[in-house]
Short mmCIF file of C-alpha atoms in Angstrom, two decimals:
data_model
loop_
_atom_site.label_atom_id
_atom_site.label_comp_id
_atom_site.label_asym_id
_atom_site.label_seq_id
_atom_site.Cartn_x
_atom_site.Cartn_y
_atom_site.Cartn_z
CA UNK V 1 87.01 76.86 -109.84
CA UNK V 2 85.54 77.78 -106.26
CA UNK V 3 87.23 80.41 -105.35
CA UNK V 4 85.85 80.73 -101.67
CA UNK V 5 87.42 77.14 -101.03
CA UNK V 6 90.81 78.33 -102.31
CA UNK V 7 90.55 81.10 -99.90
CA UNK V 8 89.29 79.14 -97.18
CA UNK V 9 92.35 75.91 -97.75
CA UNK V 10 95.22 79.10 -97.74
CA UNK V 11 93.90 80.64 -94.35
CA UNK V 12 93.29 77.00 -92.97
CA UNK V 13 97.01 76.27 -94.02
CA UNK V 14 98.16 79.01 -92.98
CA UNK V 15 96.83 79.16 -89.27
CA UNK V 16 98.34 75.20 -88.79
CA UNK V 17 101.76 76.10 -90.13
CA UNK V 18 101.93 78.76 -87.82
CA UNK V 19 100.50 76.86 -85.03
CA UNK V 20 102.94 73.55 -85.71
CA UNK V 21 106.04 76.75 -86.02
CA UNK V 22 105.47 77.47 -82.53
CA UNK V 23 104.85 74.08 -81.69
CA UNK V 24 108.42 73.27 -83.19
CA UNK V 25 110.14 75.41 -80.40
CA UNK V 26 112.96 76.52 -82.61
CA UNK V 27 114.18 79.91 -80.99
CA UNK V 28 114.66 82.08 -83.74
CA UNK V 29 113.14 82.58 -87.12
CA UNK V 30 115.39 81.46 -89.73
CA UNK V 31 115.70 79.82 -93.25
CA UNK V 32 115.26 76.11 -92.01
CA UNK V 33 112.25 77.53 -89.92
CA UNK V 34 110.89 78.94 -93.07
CA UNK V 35 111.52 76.48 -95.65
CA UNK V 36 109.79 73.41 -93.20
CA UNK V 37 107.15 75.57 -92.47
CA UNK V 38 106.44 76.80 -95.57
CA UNK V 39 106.90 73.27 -97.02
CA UNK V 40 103.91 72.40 -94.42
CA UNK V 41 101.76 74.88 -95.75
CA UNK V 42 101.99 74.09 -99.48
CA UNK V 43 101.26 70.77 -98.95
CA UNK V 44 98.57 71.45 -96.43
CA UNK V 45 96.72 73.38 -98.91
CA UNK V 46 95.47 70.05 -101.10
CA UNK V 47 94.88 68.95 -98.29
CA UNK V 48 92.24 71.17 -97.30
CA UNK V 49 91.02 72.20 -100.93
CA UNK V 50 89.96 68.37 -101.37
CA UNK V 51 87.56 68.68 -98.31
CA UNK V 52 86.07 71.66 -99.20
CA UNK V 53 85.42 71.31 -102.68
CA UNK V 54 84.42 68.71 -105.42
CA UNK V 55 85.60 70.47 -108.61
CA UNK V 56 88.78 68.30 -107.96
CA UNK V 57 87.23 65.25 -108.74
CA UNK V 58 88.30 64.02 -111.85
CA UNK V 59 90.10 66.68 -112.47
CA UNK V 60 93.17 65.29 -114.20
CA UNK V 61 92.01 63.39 -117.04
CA UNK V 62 95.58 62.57 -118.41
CA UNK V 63 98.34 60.97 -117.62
CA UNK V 64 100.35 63.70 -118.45
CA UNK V 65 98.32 66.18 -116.53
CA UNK V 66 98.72 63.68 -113.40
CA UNK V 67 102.52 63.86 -113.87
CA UNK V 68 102.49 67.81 -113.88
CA UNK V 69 100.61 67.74 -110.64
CA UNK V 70 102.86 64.91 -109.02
CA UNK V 71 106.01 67.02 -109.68
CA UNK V 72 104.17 70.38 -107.92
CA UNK V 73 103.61 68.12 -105.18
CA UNK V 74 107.27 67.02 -104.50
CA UNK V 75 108.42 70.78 -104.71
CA UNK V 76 107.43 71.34 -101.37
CA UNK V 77 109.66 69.10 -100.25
CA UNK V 78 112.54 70.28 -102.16
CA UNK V 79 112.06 73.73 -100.86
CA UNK V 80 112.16 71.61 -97.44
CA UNK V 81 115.26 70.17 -98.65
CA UNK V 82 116.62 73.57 -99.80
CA UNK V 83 115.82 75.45 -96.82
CA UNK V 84 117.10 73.37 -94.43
CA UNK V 85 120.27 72.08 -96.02
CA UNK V 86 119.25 68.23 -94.86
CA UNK V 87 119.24 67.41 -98.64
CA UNK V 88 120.76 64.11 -99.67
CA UNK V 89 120.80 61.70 -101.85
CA UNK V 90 118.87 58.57 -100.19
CA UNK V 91 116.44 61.30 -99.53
CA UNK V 92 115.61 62.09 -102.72
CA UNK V 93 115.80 58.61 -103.69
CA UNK V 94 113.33 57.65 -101.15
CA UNK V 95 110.83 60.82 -102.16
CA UNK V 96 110.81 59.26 -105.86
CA UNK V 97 110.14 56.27 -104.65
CA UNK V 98 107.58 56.94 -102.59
CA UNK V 99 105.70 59.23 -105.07
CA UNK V 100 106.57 56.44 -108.16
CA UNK V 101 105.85 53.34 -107.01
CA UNK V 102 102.06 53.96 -106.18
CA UNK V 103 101.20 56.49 -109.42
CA UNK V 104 102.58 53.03 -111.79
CA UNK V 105 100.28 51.66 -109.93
CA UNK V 106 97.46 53.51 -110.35
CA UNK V 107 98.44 53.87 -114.36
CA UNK V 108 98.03 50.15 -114.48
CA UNK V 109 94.84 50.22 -113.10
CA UNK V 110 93.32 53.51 -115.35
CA UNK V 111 91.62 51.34 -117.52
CA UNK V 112 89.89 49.36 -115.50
CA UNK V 113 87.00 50.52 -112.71
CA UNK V 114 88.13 50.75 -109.07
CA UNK V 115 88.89 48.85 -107.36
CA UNK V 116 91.90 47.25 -109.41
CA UNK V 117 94.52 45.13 -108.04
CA UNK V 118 96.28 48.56 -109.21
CA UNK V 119 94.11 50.54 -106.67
CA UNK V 120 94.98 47.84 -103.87
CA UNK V 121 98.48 47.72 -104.17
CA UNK V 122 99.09 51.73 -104.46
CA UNK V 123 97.35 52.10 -101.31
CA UNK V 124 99.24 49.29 -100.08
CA UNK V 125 102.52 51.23 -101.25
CA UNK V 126 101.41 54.76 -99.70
CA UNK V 127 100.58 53.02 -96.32
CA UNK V 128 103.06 50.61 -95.85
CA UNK V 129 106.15 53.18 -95.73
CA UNK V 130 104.18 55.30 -93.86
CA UNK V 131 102.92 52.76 -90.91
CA UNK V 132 106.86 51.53 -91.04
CA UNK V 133 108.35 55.07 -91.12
CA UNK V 134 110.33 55.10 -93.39
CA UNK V 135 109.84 58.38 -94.82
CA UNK V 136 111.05 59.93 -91.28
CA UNK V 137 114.66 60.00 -93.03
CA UNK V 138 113.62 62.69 -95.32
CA UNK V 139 112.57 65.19 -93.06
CA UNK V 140 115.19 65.51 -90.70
CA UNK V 141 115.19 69.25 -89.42
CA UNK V 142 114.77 69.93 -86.53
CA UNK V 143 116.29 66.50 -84.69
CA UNK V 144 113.18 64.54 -86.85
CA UNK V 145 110.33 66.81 -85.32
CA UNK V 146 108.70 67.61 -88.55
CA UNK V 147 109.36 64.17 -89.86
CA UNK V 148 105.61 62.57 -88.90
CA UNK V 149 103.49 65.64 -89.96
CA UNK V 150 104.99 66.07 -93.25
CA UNK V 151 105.16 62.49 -93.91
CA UNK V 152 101.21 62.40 -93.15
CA UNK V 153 99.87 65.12 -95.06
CA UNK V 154 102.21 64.37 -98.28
CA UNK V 155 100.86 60.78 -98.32
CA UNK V 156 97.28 62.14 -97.42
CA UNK V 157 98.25 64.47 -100.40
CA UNK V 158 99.20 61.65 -102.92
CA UNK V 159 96.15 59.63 -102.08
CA UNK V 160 93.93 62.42 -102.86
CA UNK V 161 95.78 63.24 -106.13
CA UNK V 162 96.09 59.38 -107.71
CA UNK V 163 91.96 58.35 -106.16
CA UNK V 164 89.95 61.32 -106.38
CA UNK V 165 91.45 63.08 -108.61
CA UNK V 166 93.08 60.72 -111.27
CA UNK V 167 90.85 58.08 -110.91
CA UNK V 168 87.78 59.62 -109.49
CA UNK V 169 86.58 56.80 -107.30
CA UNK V 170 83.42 56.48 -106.45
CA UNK V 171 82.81 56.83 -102.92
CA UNK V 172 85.75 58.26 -101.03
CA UNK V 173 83.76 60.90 -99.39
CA UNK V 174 86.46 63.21 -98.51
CA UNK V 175 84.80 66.28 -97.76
CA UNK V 176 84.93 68.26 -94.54
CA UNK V 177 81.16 69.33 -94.75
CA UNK V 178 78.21 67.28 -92.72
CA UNK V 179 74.61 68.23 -91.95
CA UNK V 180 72.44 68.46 -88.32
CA UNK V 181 71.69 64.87 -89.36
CA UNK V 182 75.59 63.48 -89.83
CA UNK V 183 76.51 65.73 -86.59
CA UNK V 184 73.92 63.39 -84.60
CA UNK V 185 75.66 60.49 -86.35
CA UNK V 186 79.18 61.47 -84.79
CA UNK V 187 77.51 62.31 -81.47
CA UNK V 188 75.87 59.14 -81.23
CA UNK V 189 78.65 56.92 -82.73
CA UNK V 190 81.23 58.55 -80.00
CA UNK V 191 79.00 58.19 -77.32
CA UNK V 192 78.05 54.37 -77.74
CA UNK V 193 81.54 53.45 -78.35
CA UNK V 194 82.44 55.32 -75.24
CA UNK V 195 79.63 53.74 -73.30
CA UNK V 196 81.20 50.26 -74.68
CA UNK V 197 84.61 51.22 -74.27
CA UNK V 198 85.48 52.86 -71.04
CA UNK V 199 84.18 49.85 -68.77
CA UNK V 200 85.99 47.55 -71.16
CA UNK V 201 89.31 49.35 -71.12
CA UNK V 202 89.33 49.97 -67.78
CA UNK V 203 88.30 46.12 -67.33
CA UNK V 204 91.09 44.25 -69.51
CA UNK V 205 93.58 47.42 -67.75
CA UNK V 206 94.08 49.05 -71.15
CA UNK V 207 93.69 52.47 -69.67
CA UNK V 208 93.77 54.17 -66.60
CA UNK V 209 91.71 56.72 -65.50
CA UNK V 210 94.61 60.42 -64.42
CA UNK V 211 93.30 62.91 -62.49
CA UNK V 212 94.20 65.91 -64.51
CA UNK V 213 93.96 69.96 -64.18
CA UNK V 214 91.40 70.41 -66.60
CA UNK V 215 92.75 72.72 -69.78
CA UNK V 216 90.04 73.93 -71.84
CA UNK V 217 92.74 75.30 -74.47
CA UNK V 218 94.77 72.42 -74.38
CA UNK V 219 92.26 70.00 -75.16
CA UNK V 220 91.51 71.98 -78.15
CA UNK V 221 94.60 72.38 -79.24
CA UNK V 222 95.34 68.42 -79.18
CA UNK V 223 91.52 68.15 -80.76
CA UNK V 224 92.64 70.09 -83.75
CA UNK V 225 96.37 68.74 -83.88
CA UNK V 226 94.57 64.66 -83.88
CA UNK V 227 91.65 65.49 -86.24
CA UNK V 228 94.50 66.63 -88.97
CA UNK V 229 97.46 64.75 -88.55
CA UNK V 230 95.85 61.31 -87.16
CA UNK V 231 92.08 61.09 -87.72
CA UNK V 232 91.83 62.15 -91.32
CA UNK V 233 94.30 60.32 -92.95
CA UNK V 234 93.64 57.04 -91.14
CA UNK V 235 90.30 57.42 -91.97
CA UNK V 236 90.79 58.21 -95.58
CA UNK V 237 93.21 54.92 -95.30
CA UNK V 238 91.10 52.72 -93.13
CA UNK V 239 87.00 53.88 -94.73
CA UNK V 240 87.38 56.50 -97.55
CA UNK V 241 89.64 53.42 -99.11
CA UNK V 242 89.90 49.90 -97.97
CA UNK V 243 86.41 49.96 -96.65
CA UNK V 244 85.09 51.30 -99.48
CA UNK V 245 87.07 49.16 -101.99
CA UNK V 246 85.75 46.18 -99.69
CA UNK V 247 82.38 47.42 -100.40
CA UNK V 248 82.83 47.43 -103.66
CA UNK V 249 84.38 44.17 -104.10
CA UNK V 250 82.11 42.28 -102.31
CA UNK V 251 79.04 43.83 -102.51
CA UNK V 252 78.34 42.95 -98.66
CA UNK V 253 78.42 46.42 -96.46
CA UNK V 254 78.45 44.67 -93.27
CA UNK V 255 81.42 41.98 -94.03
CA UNK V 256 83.37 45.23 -95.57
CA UNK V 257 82.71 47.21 -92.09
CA UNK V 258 83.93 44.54 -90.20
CA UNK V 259 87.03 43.31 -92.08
CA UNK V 260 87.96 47.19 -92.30
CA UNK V 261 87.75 47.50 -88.64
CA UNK V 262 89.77 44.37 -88.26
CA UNK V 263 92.31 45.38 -90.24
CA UNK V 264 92.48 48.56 -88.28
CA UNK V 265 92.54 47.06 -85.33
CA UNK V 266 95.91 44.44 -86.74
CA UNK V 267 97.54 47.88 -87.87
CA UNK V 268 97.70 48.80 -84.20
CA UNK V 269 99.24 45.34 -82.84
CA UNK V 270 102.71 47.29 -82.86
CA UNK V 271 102.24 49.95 -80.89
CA UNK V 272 103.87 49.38 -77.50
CA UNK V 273 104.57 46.15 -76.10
CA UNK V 274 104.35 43.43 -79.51
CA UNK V 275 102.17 42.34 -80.22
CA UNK V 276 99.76 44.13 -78.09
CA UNK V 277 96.34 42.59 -78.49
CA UNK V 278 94.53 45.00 -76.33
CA UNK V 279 95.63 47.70 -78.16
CA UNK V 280 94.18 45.62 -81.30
CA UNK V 281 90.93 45.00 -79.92
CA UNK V 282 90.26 48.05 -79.01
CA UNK V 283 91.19 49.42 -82.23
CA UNK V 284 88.96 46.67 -84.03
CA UNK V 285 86.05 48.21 -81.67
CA UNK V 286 86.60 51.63 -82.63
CA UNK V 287 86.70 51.02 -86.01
CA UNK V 288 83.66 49.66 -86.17
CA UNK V 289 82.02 52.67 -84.93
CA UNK V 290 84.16 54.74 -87.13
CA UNK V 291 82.97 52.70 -90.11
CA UNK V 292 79.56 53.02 -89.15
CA UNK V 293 80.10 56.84 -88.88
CA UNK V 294 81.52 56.60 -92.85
CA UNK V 295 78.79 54.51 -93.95
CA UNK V 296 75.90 56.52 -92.32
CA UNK V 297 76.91 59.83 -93.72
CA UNK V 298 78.97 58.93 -96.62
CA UNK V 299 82.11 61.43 -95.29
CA UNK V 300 85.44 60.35 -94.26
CA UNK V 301 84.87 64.13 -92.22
CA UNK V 302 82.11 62.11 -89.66
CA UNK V 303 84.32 59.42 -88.99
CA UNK V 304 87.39 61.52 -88.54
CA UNK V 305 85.32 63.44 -85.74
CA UNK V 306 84.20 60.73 -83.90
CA UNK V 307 87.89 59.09 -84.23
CA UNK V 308 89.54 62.48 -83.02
CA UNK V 309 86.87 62.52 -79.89
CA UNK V 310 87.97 59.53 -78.51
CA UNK V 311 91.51 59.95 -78.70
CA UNK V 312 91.49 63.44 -77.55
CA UNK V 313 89.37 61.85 -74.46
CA UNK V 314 91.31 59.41 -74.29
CA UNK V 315 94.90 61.45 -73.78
CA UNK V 316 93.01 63.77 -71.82
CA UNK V 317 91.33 62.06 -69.12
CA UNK V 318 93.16 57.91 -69.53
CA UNK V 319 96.25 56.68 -69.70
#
C-alpha cells in the first residue's frame, strides 16, 4: 500500500472540506455542520487516493470484496443522514438504488472484457440520475447546498470503485500526475480552443465579454472548486469512459473522439434556454480538445485541466 498517497488523499480531503465548510456559510459549528462535512471528506478521500496511486487497480478481485467496499462507501452518507437529522425513507431508498442498480450491472458484465453492454449501461445508470438530479433529495442540509458536491464525488466515487477497481479497465487513466510533456499538451490544447472559441462565442453571442475587478484569489479559488467538482468527473464520464469504451469498441480513435465530444456537447442542450444549441456546440468544440488532451497523454488529469481553464476563464472574464 503507498502510504505517502494515503497521506497525501487525507490532507487533500481535508483542506476541501474545510474550504466547502466555510463556503457553506452556516454560522455556527454544529452536528449537521460536522456530519456533512465530515461526510465530504470520507468520500473525498477515494477520490483522491485513485489519482494518486495505482495499487487500487484491480484491487477487489471478488464479488464479495466489492460488496464490503460498496457498503463503506454509503456510510458516509449515513453519517450525513445521522448528523443532520434529514434522514428518510425515499432517501435511503434512492441511495440503494443508486449504488445497486449500476454494481448488477457491472456483475453481469465480470465475465466478459470491457466494454460490456454491462459496462455501458452502469455508466448509463451513474450518469443519468446525476445529469437529472435526482440524487439532490438526499442531501438536503443546509436548504440543498451540499446536495451537488456530494452527489458528484459519491458518483465519481462509485465509478472508480465498479471500473478501476472491480473491473480494472484498461485505459481510464485516472491519475492526477502528468509530465513537462502532458503540461505542454494542456497548454496548447487550452490555448487553441481559446483561439477558436472566443471569436466564435462572441460571434454567435454565446458570451459576453464583463469588465471585472481582477481577483487573483478568487480565480483560484473557483479554479480549484471547477477542477474537483466539475472537470474531473465529467471527464472521467465523458473520456476516462465513454471515449474510451468507444475506442475500444470500434477500434477507430478519431470516430470515438468525435462521437464523445458530440455526446458532450447533447449533454449540455439543457442548460438554460431548451434546447440551447449554442450551448451544445460549444460544448461539442470543447470536447474535442478535451479528448485530444485524454488521448495525447493518456490522463483524465490533462483533460480535466484544460476543461477547468476554460471555464474558470470563462466565469471570470465572459458571461
Amino acid at each position: 500500500m503507498n502510504r505517502p498517497s494515503i497521506v497525501i488523499a487525507v490532507l487533500l480531503s481535508i483542506l476541501l472540506s474545510l474550504a466547502a465548510g466555510l463556503n457553506i456559510g452556516v454560522n455556527e459549528i454544529d452536528r449537521a455542520l460536522i456530519a456533512s462535512l465530515g461526510a465530504l471528506f470520507a468520500l473525498l478521500v477515494p477520490f483522491f487516493l485513485f489519482g494518486l496511486s495505482d495499487f487500487l487497480r484491480g484491487s477487489l478481485a471478488r464479488p464479495a470484496s466489492l460488496a464490503l467496499v460498496l457498503v463503506a462507501l454509503a456510510l458516509p452518507c449515513l453519517i450525513y443522514f445521522a448528523g443532520t437529522s434529514e434522514y428518510r425513507l425515499t432517501s435511503l431508498v434512492g441511495l440503494v438504488a443508486f449504488m445497486s442498480v449500476p454494481t448488477a450491472l457491472v456483475l453481469l458484465a465480470r465475465r466478459r472484457p470491457a466494454p460490456a453492454l454491462g459496462d455501458v449501461l452502469a455508466v448509463a445508470a451513474i450518469w443519468l440520475p446525476f445529469d437529472f438530479r435526482l440524487l439532490d433529495g438526499i442531501w438536503s442540509w443546509p436548504e440543498g447546498r451540499a446536495s451537488y458536491g456530494l452527489s458528484v464525488v459519491l458518483a465519481v466515487d462509485l465509478a472508480l470503485v465498479l471500473f478501476v477497481a472491480y473491473r480494472a479497465t484498461p485505459g481510464v487513466g485516472y491519475r492526477f500526475r502528468l509530465g513537462l510533456r502532458d503540461s505542454a499538451i494542456v497548454l496548447g490544447c487550452f490555448l487553441v480552443f481559446s483561439a477558436l472559441a472566443i471569436p466564435l462565442g462572441l460571434a454567435i453571442e454565446f458570451i459576453e465579454y464583463i469588465a471585472r475587478p481582477f481577483d487573483l484569489l478568487g480565480i483560484l479559488g473557483s479554479f480549484v472548486a471547477i477542477l474537483i467538482f466539475i472537470a474531473v468527473p465529467e471527464e472521467l464520464l465523458f473520456r476516462g469512459l465513454i471515449q474510451n469504451f468507444l475506442e475500444r469498441m470500434w477500434k477507430r480513435d478519431l470516430l470515438a473522439l468525435v462521437v464523445a465530444a458530440v455526446i458532450f456537447g447533447a449533454a449540455h442542450l439543457n442548460n438554460g434556454d431548451v434546447p440551447n444549441w449554442s450551448y451544445a456546440l460549444m460544448a461539442t468544440l470543447a470536447g474535442l480538445f478535451y479528448g485530444l488532451a485524454y488521448r495525447w497523454t493518456g490522463a483524465i488529469f490533462a483533460s480535466a485541466l484544460v476543461h477547468a481553464l476554460v471555464n474558470t476563464v470563462w466565469r471570470a472574464f465572459f458571461r
